[in-house]
mmCIF file of N, CA and C in Angstrom:
data_model
loop_
_atom_site.group_PDB
_atom_site.id
_atom_site.type_symbol
_atom_site.label_atom_id
_atom_site.label_comp_id
_atom_site.label_asym_id
_atom_site.label_seq_id
_atom_site.Cartn_x
_atom_site.Cartn_y
_atom_site.Cartn_z
ATOM 1 N N MET A 12 -2.780 -6.292 -0.411
ATOM 2 C CA MET A 12 -4.166 -5.959 -0.657
ATOM 3 C C MET A 12 -4.852 -7.224 -1.200
ATOM 4 N N THR A 13 -6.075 -7.474 -0.720
ATOM 5 C CA THR A 13 -6.752 -8.710 -1.135
ATOM 6 C C THR A 13 -8.094 -8.490 -1.816
ATOM 7 N N GLY A 14 -8.666 -7.291 -1.734
ATOM 8 C CA GLY A 14 -9.959 -7.072 -2.374
ATOM 9 C C GLY A 14 -10.707 -5.880 -1.814
ATOM 10 N N LEU A 15 -12.046 -5.972 -1.904
ATOM 11 C CA LEU A 15 -12.925 -4.885 -1.493
ATOM 12 C C LEU A 15 -13.898 -5.389 -0.431
ATOM 13 N N HIS A 16 -13.840 -4.815 0.753
ATOM 14 C CA HIS A 16 -14.764 -5.157 1.833
ATOM 15 C C HIS A 16 -16.014 -4.303 1.667
ATOM 16 N N VAL A 17 -17.131 -4.953 1.386
ATOM 17 C CA VAL A 17 -18.376 -4.252 1.090
ATOM 18 C C VAL A 17 -19.179 -3.966 2.355
ATOM 19 N N GLY A 18 -19.085 -4.829 3.351
ATOM 20 C CA GLY A 18 -19.824 -4.653 4.599
ATOM 21 C C GLY A 18 -21.172 -5.354 4.563
ATOM 22 N N ASP A 19 -21.578 -5.899 5.694
ATOM 23 C CA ASP A 19 -22.835 -6.648 5.779
ATOM 24 C C ASP A 19 -24.055 -5.815 5.405
ATOM 25 N N GLY A 20 -24.098 -4.553 5.836
ATOM 26 C CA GLY A 20 -25.239 -3.691 5.517
ATOM 27 C C GLY A 20 -25.399 -3.469 4.024
ATOM 28 N N ASN A 21 -24.291 -3.232 3.335
ATOM 29 C CA ASN A 21 -24.351 -3.043 1.883
ATOM 30 C C ASN A 21 -24.715 -4.336 1.163
ATOM 31 N N VAL A 22 -24.255 -5.458 1.687
ATOM 32 C CA VAL A 22 -24.617 -6.746 1.084
ATOM 33 C C VAL A 22 -26.129 -6.912 1.129
ATOM 34 N N GLN A 23 -26.724 -6.625 2.275
ATOM 35 C CA GLN A 23 -28.171 -6.766 2.426
ATOM 36 C C GLN A 23 -28.931 -5.789 1.536
ATOM 37 N N ARG A 24 -28.429 -4.569 1.374
ATOM 38 C CA ARG A 24 -29.115 -3.539 0.579
ATOM 39 C C ARG A 24 -28.969 -3.720 -0.921
ATOM 40 N N PHE A 25 -27.799 -4.124 -1.384
ATOM 41 C CA PHE A 25 -27.492 -4.074 -2.812
ATOM 42 C C PHE A 25 -27.244 -5.418 -3.495
ATOM 43 N N PHE A 26 -27.135 -6.498 -2.733
ATOM 44 C CA PHE A 26 -26.765 -7.776 -3.315
ATOM 45 C C PHE A 26 -27.739 -8.875 -2.894
ATOM 46 N N PRO A 27 -28.800 -9.087 -3.677
ATOM 47 C CA PRO A 27 -29.712 -10.184 -3.365
ATOM 48 C C PRO A 27 -28.942 -11.512 -3.357
ATOM 49 N N PRO A 28 -29.356 -12.459 -2.510
ATOM 50 C CA PRO A 28 -28.621 -13.727 -2.401
ATOM 51 C C PRO A 28 -28.518 -14.526 -3.699
ATOM 52 N N ASP A 29 -29.377 -14.258 -4.662
ATOM 53 C CA ASP A 29 -29.304 -15.004 -5.919
ATOM 54 C C ASP A 29 -28.406 -14.327 -6.959
ATOM 55 N N THR A 30 -27.660 -13.309 -6.547
ATOM 56 C CA THR A 30 -26.756 -12.594 -7.454
ATOM 57 C C THR A 30 -25.458 -13.391 -7.587
ATOM 58 N N PRO A 31 -25.180 -13.956 -8.756
ATOM 59 C CA PRO A 31 -23.977 -14.782 -8.891
ATOM 60 C C PRO A 31 -22.686 -13.977 -9.056
ATOM 61 N N ALA A 32 -22.823 -12.740 -9.559
ATOM 62 C CA ALA A 32 -21.631 -11.938 -9.853
ATOM 63 C C ALA A 32 -21.995 -10.461 -9.817
ATOM 64 N N VAL A 33 -20.970 -9.633 -9.718
ATOM 65 C CA VAL A 33 -21.154 -8.185 -9.743
ATOM 66 C C VAL A 33 -20.200 -7.607 -10.781
ATOM 67 N N GLU A 34 -20.674 -6.580 -11.475
ATOM 68 C CA GLU A 34 -19.835 -5.871 -12.440
ATOM 69 C C GLU A 34 -19.243 -4.652 -11.744
ATOM 70 N N LEU A 35 -17.959 -4.450 -11.899
ATOM 71 C CA LEU A 35 -17.298 -3.283 -11.320
ATOM 72 C C LEU A 35 -16.652 -2.477 -12.438
ATOM 73 N N GLU A 36 -16.908 -1.187 -12.425
ATOM 74 C CA GLU A 36 -16.295 -0.270 -13.388
ATOM 75 C C GLU A 36 -15.106 0.387 -12.699
ATOM 76 N N LEU A 37 -13.924 0.117 -13.219
ATOM 77 C CA LEU A 37 -12.675 0.624 -12.658
ATOM 78 C C LEU A 37 -12.041 1.542 -13.697
ATOM 79 N N ASP A 38 -12.314 2.819 -13.587
ATOM 80 C CA ASP A 38 -11.891 3.776 -14.610
ATOM 81 C C ASP A 38 -12.480 3.345 -15.955
ATOM 82 N N HIS A 39 -11.641 2.998 -16.930
ATOM 83 C CA HIS A 39 -12.110 2.617 -18.260
ATOM 84 C C HIS A 39 -12.368 1.111 -18.392
ATOM 85 N N LEU A 40 -12.082 0.353 -17.356
ATOM 86 C CA LEU A 40 -12.198 -1.095 -17.395
ATOM 87 C C LEU A 40 -13.449 -1.566 -16.657
ATOM 88 N N ARG A 41 -14.159 -2.518 -17.238
ATOM 89 C CA ARG A 41 -15.317 -3.150 -16.575
ATOM 90 C C ARG A 41 -14.997 -4.619 -16.372
ATOM 91 N N ILE A 42 -15.096 -5.072 -15.122
ATOM 92 C CA ILE A 42 -14.806 -6.469 -14.829
ATOM 93 C C ILE A 42 -16.025 -7.109 -14.162
ATOM 94 N N VAL A 43 -16.136 -8.412 -14.288
ATOM 95 C CA VAL A 43 -17.183 -9.172 -13.639
ATOM 96 C C VAL A 43 -16.518 -10.029 -12.563
ATOM 97 N N CYS A 44 -16.989 -9.884 -11.333
ATOM 98 C CA CYS A 44 -16.431 -10.619 -10.209
ATOM 99 C C CYS A 44 -17.477 -11.593 -9.677
ATOM 100 N N VAL A 45 -17.105 -12.850 -9.561
ATOM 101 C CA VAL A 45 -17.995 -13.874 -9.022
ATOM 102 C C VAL A 45 -18.105 -13.677 -7.512
ATOM 103 N N LEU A 46 -19.330 -13.799 -7.007
ATOM 104 C CA LEU A 46 -19.573 -13.685 -5.568
ATOM 105 C C LEU A 46 -19.721 -15.089 -4.987
ATOM 106 N N LYS A 47 -18.888 -15.401 -4.016
ATOM 107 C CA LYS A 47 -18.915 -16.726 -3.390
ATOM 108 C C LYS A 47 -20.005 -16.771 -2.326
ATOM 109 N N PRO A 48 -20.496 -17.959 -1.978
ATOM 110 C CA PRO A 48 -21.555 -18.077 -0.956
ATOM 111 C C PRO A 48 -21.197 -17.398 0.372
ATOM 112 N N GLU A 49 -19.915 -17.363 0.716
ATOM 113 C CA GLU A 49 -19.474 -16.736 1.968
ATOM 114 C C GLU A 49 -19.752 -15.232 1.987
ATOM 115 N N PHE A 50 -19.914 -14.651 0.804
ATOM 116 C CA PHE A 50 -20.175 -13.209 0.688
ATOM 117 C C PHE A 50 -21.410 -12.818 1.495
ATOM 118 N N TRP A 51 -22.412 -13.685 1.552
ATOM 119 C CA TRP A 51 -23.660 -13.398 2.280
ATOM 120 C C TRP A 51 -23.657 -13.987 3.683
ATOM 121 N N LYS A 52 -22.563 -14.649 4.055
ATOM 122 C CA LYS A 52 -22.503 -15.336 5.349
ATOM 123 C C LYS A 52 -21.377 -14.811 6.223
ATOM 124 N N GLY A 53 -21.236 -13.491 6.279
ATOM 125 C CA GLY A 53 -20.257 -12.900 7.183
ATOM 126 C C GLY A 53 -18.898 -12.597 6.602
ATOM 127 N N ASP A 54 -18.678 -12.845 5.321
ATOM 128 C CA ASP A 54 -17.409 -12.505 4.674
ATOM 129 C C ASP A 54 -17.702 -11.649 3.443
ATOM 130 N N PRO A 55 -18.175 -10.400 3.676
ATOM 131 C CA PRO A 55 -18.642 -9.555 2.570
ATOM 132 C C PRO A 55 -17.512 -8.867 1.804
ATOM 133 N N GLU A 56 -16.654 -9.676 1.195
ATOM 134 C CA GLU A 56 -15.539 -9.128 0.431
ATOM 135 C C GLU A 56 -15.564 -9.639 -0.998
ATOM 136 N N ILE A 57 -15.181 -8.779 -1.917
ATOM 137 C CA ILE A 57 -15.061 -9.136 -3.327
ATOM 138 C C ILE A 57 -13.573 -9.304 -3.618
ATOM 139 N N HIS A 58 -13.218 -10.493 -4.096
ATOM 140 C CA HIS A 58 -11.822 -10.798 -4.398
ATOM 141 C C HIS A 58 -11.662 -11.040 -5.893
ATOM 142 N N ASP A 59 -10.717 -10.368 -6.494
ATOM 143 C CA ASP A 59 -10.442 -10.534 -7.917
ATOM 144 C C ASP A 59 -9.064 -9.937 -8.176
ATOM 145 N N GLU A 60 -8.230 -10.637 -8.921
ATOM 146 C CA GLU A 60 -6.864 -10.147 -9.186
ATOM 147 C C GLU A 60 -6.858 -8.807 -9.902
ATOM 148 N N ARG A 61 -7.797 -8.602 -10.840
ATOM 149 C CA ARG A 61 -7.849 -7.333 -11.582
ATOM 150 C C ARG A 61 -8.244 -6.188 -10.656
ATOM 151 N N LEU A 62 -9.166 -6.439 -9.746
ATOM 152 C CA LEU A 62 -9.571 -5.439 -8.761
ATOM 153 C C LEU A 62 -8.389 -5.076 -7.868
ATOM 154 N N VAL A 63 -7.680 -6.089 -7.388
ATOM 155 C CA VAL A 63 -6.520 -5.852 -6.527
ATOM 156 C C VAL A 63 -5.458 -5.042 -7.266
ATOM 157 N N SER A 64 -5.185 -5.369 -8.520
ATOM 158 C CA SER A 64 -4.198 -4.607 -9.302
ATOM 159 C C SER A 64 -4.613 -3.149 -9.434
ATOM 160 N N TRP A 65 -5.906 -2.922 -9.683
ATOM 161 C CA TRP A 65 -6.414 -1.556 -9.813
ATOM 162 C C TRP A 65 -6.271 -0.806 -8.490
ATOM 163 N N LEU A 66 -6.648 -1.451 -7.383
ATOM 164 C CA LEU A 66 -6.525 -0.811 -6.065
ATOM 165 C C LEU A 66 -5.066 -0.471 -5.758
ATOM 166 N N GLU A 67 -4.169 -1.398 -6.033
ATOM 167 C CA GLU A 67 -2.744 -1.161 -5.779
ATOM 168 C C GLU A 67 -2.204 -0.024 -6.636
ATOM 169 N N SER A 68 -2.648 0.070 -7.895
ATOM 170 C CA SER A 68 -2.178 1.156 -8.752
ATOM 171 C C SER A 68 -2.677 2.503 -8.236
ATOM 172 N N LYS A 69 -3.897 2.547 -7.736
ATOM 173 C CA LYS A 69 -4.438 3.800 -7.172
ATOM 174 C C LYS A 69 -3.680 4.188 -5.911
ATOM 175 N N GLU A 70 -3.360 3.196 -5.089
ATOM 176 C CA GLU A 70 -2.609 3.475 -3.862
ATOM 177 C C GLU A 70 -1.205 3.972 -4.205
ATOM 178 N N PHE A 71 -0.559 3.334 -5.174
ATOM 179 C CA PHE A 71 0.797 3.695 -5.577
ATOM 180 C C PHE A 71 0.869 5.124 -6.108
ATOM 181 N N THR A 72 -0.151 5.555 -6.859
ATOM 182 C CA THR A 72 -0.139 6.899 -7.437
ATOM 183 C C THR A 72 -0.685 7.965 -6.490
ATOM 184 N N GLY A 73 -1.083 7.555 -5.289
ATOM 185 C CA GLY A 73 -1.589 8.519 -4.317
ATOM 186 C C GLY A 73 -3.044 8.895 -4.507
ATOM 187 N N LYS A 74 -3.750 8.192 -5.390
ATOM 188 C CA LYS A 74 -5.158 8.494 -5.633
ATOM 189 C C LYS A 74 -6.071 7.724 -4.692
ATOM 190 N N LEU A 75 -5.481 6.911 -3.853
ATOM 191 C CA LEU A 75 -6.235 6.127 -2.887
ATOM 192 C C LEU A 75 -5.595 6.323 -1.528
ATOM 193 N N ALA A 76 -6.419 6.610 -0.547
ATOM 194 C CA ALA A 76 -5.927 6.827 0.813
ATOM 195 C C ALA A 76 -5.276 5.539 1.332
ATOM 196 N N PRO A 77 -4.485 5.663 2.400
ATOM 197 C CA PRO A 77 -3.891 4.448 2.977
ATOM 198 C C PRO A 77 -4.982 3.461 3.412
ATOM 199 N N ARG A 78 -4.596 2.206 3.493
ATOM 200 C CA ARG A 78 -5.552 1.146 3.851
ATOM 201 C C ARG A 78 -6.045 1.289 5.271
ATOM 202 N N PRO A 79 -7.269 0.917 5.555
ATOM 203 C CA PRO A 79 -8.316 0.607 4.591
ATOM 204 C C PRO A 79 -8.826 1.890 3.947
ATOM 205 N N ALA A 80 -8.795 1.931 2.649
ATOM 206 C CA ALA A 80 -9.193 3.129 1.906
ATOM 207 C C ALA A 80 -10.662 3.037 1.507
ATOM 208 N N PRO A 81 -11.425 4.113 1.739
ATOM 209 C CA PRO A 81 -12.836 4.085 1.353
ATOM 210 C C PRO A 81 -13.014 4.328 -0.148
ATOM 211 N N LEU A 82 -13.973 3.608 -0.729
ATOM 212 C CA LEU A 82 -14.325 3.772 -2.136
ATOM 213 C C LEU A 82 -15.835 3.883 -2.261
ATOM 214 N N ALA A 83 -16.285 4.923 -2.961
ATOM 215 C CA ALA A 83 -17.716 5.052 -3.230
ATOM 216 C C ALA A 83 -18.099 4.006 -4.259
ATOM 217 N N MET A 84 -19.236 3.350 -4.024
ATOM 218 C CA MET A 84 -19.754 2.336 -4.943
ATOM 219 C C MET A 84 -21.006 2.925 -5.585
ATOM 220 N N ILE A 85 -20.824 3.535 -6.750
ATOM 221 C CA ILE A 85 -21.909 4.249 -7.419
ATOM 222 C C ILE A 85 -22.647 3.285 -8.351
ATOM 223 N N PRO A 86 -23.958 3.115 -8.149
ATOM 224 C CA PRO A 86 -24.700 2.200 -9.015
ATOM 225 C C PRO A 86 -24.519 2.553 -10.494
ATOM 226 N N ALA A 87 -24.275 1.511 -11.312
ATOM 227 C CA ALA A 87 -24.036 1.700 -12.745
ATOM 228 C C ALA A 87 -24.770 0.634 -13.552
ATOM 229 N N GLY A 88 -25.936 0.243 -13.078
ATOM 230 C CA GLY A 88 -26.712 -0.794 -13.743
ATOM 231 C C GLY A 88 -27.098 -1.872 -12.759
ATOM 232 N N GLU A 89 -27.764 -2.901 -13.272
ATOM 233 C CA GLU A 89 -28.181 -3.999 -12.403
ATOM 234 C C GLU A 89 -26.958 -4.807 -11.980
ATOM 235 N N HIS A 90 -26.746 -4.893 -10.671
ATOM 236 C CA HIS A 90 -25.604 -5.607 -10.098
ATOM 237 C C HIS A 90 -24.287 -5.051 -10.635
ATOM 238 N N ALA A 91 -24.235 -3.736 -10.832
ATOM 239 C CA ALA A 91 -23.029 -3.091 -11.358
ATOM 240 C C ALA A 91 -22.754 -1.806 -10.574
ATOM 241 N N PHE A 92 -21.475 -1.540 -10.330
ATOM 242 C CA PHE A 92 -21.062 -0.357 -9.590
ATOM 243 C C PHE A 92 -19.804 0.231 -10.199
ATOM 244 N N ARG A 93 -19.728 1.547 -10.152
ATOM 245 C CA ARG A 93 -18.501 2.255 -10.527
ATOM 246 C C ARG A 93 -17.781 2.566 -9.224
ATOM 247 N N LEU A 94 -16.516 2.210 -9.129
ATOM 248 C CA LEU A 94 -15.741 2.475 -7.917
ATOM 249 C C LEU A 94 -14.962 3.770 -8.074
ATOM 250 N N LEU A 95 -15.081 4.631 -7.075
ATOM 251 C CA LEU A 95 -14.331 5.884 -7.052
ATOM 252 C C LEU A 95 -13.669 6.048 -5.690
ATOM 253 N N PRO A 96 -12.362 6.276 -5.671
ATOM 254 C CA PRO A 96 -11.685 6.512 -4.395
ATOM 255 C C PRO A 96 -12.215 7.770 -3.715
ATOM 256 N N ILE A 97 -12.291 7.711 -2.405
ATOM 257 C CA ILE A 97 -12.669 8.881 -1.600
ATOM 258 C C ILE A 97 -11.430 9.275 -0.816
ATOM 259 N N LEU A 98 -10.885 10.427 -1.155
ATOM 260 C CA LEU A 98 -9.695 10.908 -0.446
ATOM 261 C C LEU A 98 -10.126 11.798 0.706
ATOM 262 N N ASP A 99 -9.604 11.543 1.874
ATOM 263 C CA ASP A 99 -10.027 12.266 3.071
ATOM 264 C C ASP A 99 -9.809 13.770 2.980
ATOM 265 N N GLN A 100 -8.579 14.203 2.695
ATOM 266 C CA GLN A 100 -8.283 15.630 2.745
ATOM 267 C C GLN A 100 -8.635 16.374 1.463
ATOM 268 N N ASP A 101 -8.546 15.723 0.327
ATOM 269 C CA ASP A 101 -8.686 16.408 -0.947
ATOM 270 C C ASP A 101 -10.094 16.381 -1.537
ATOM 271 N N SER A 102 -11.049 15.886 -0.788
ATOM 272 C CA SER A 102 -12.379 15.707 -1.355
ATOM 273 C C SER A 102 -13.416 16.444 -0.532
ATOM 274 N N ASP A 103 -14.453 16.923 -1.226
ATOM 275 C CA ASP A 103 -15.562 17.554 -0.523
ATOM 276 C C ASP A 103 -16.419 16.522 0.186
ATOM 277 N N GLN A 104 -16.360 15.292 -0.265
ATOM 278 C CA GLN A 104 -17.145 14.265 0.382
ATOM 279 C C GLN A 104 -16.203 13.251 1.002
ATOM 280 N N ASP A 105 -16.647 12.672 2.105
ATOM 281 C CA ASP A 105 -15.855 11.622 2.710
ATOM 282 C C ASP A 105 -16.731 10.402 2.908
ATOM 283 N N ALA A 106 -16.166 9.376 3.487
ATOM 284 C CA ALA A 106 -16.872 8.105 3.610
ATOM 285 C C ALA A 106 -18.148 8.222 4.438
ATOM 286 N N GLU A 107 -18.224 9.206 5.315
ATOM 287 C CA GLU A 107 -19.404 9.331 6.170
ATOM 288 C C GLU A 107 -20.497 10.200 5.570
ATOM 289 N N THR A 108 -20.184 11.007 4.573
ATOM 290 C CA THR A 108 -21.198 11.898 4.018
ATOM 291 C C THR A 108 -21.638 11.533 2.602
ATOM 292 N N THR A 109 -20.972 10.585 1.974
ATOM 293 C CA THR A 109 -21.379 10.205 0.629
ATOM 294 C C THR A 109 -22.753 9.538 0.657
ATOM 295 N N LYS A 110 -23.529 9.752 -0.382
ATOM 296 C CA LYS A 110 -24.856 9.147 -0.441
ATOM 297 C C LYS A 110 -24.807 7.729 -1.001
ATOM 298 N N TYR A 111 -23.635 7.296 -1.428
ATOM 299 C CA TYR A 111 -23.470 5.988 -2.030
ATOM 300 C C TYR A 111 -22.948 4.972 -1.007
ATOM 301 N N ALA A 112 -23.079 3.713 -1.362
ATOM 302 C CA ALA A 112 -22.473 2.661 -0.536
ATOM 303 C C ALA A 112 -20.969 2.867 -0.540
ATOM 304 N N VAL A 113 -20.328 2.471 0.538
ATOM 305 C CA VAL A 113 -18.892 2.619 0.648
ATOM 306 C C VAL A 113 -18.269 1.275 0.946
ATOM 307 N N GLY A 114 -17.255 0.913 0.155
ATOM 308 C CA GLY A 114 -16.477 -0.269 0.419
ATOM 309 C C GLY A 114 -15.079 0.152 0.829
ATOM 310 N N PHE A 115 -14.322 -0.771 1.398
ATOM 311 C CA PHE A 115 -12.965 -0.453 1.851
ATOM 312 C C PHE A 115 -11.983 -1.461 1.269
ATOM 313 N N SER A 116 -10.846 -0.943 0.785
ATOM 314 C CA SER A 116 -9.817 -1.837 0.286
ATOM 315 C C SER A 116 -9.250 -2.623 1.480
ATOM 316 N N VAL A 117 -8.995 -3.895 1.247
ATOM 317 C CA VAL A 117 -8.422 -4.731 2.315
ATOM 318 C C VAL A 117 -7.259 -5.531 1.770
#
């Protein structure tokens, strides 16, 4: 696992080009991830060791669907999002019906 693929559409909607970093809320932990220039130029992925560890722990415990796993990105402030796994079978909402941006573990 290498990070979170946000997608070009979400980058355009939620990440102005002058945004140097994004805050991610991972359960009880809040981390700040630096966004590289490539993020706006066709490589819309957030890479951070703490994010990867969190994603791997969710996958290991079965709280995250197999890769690529969808995660709801719920706004939690300016340039901040709370990540919540979307499980296909066990959830009332899936990646196509959620009202929030969706990223995928990669």
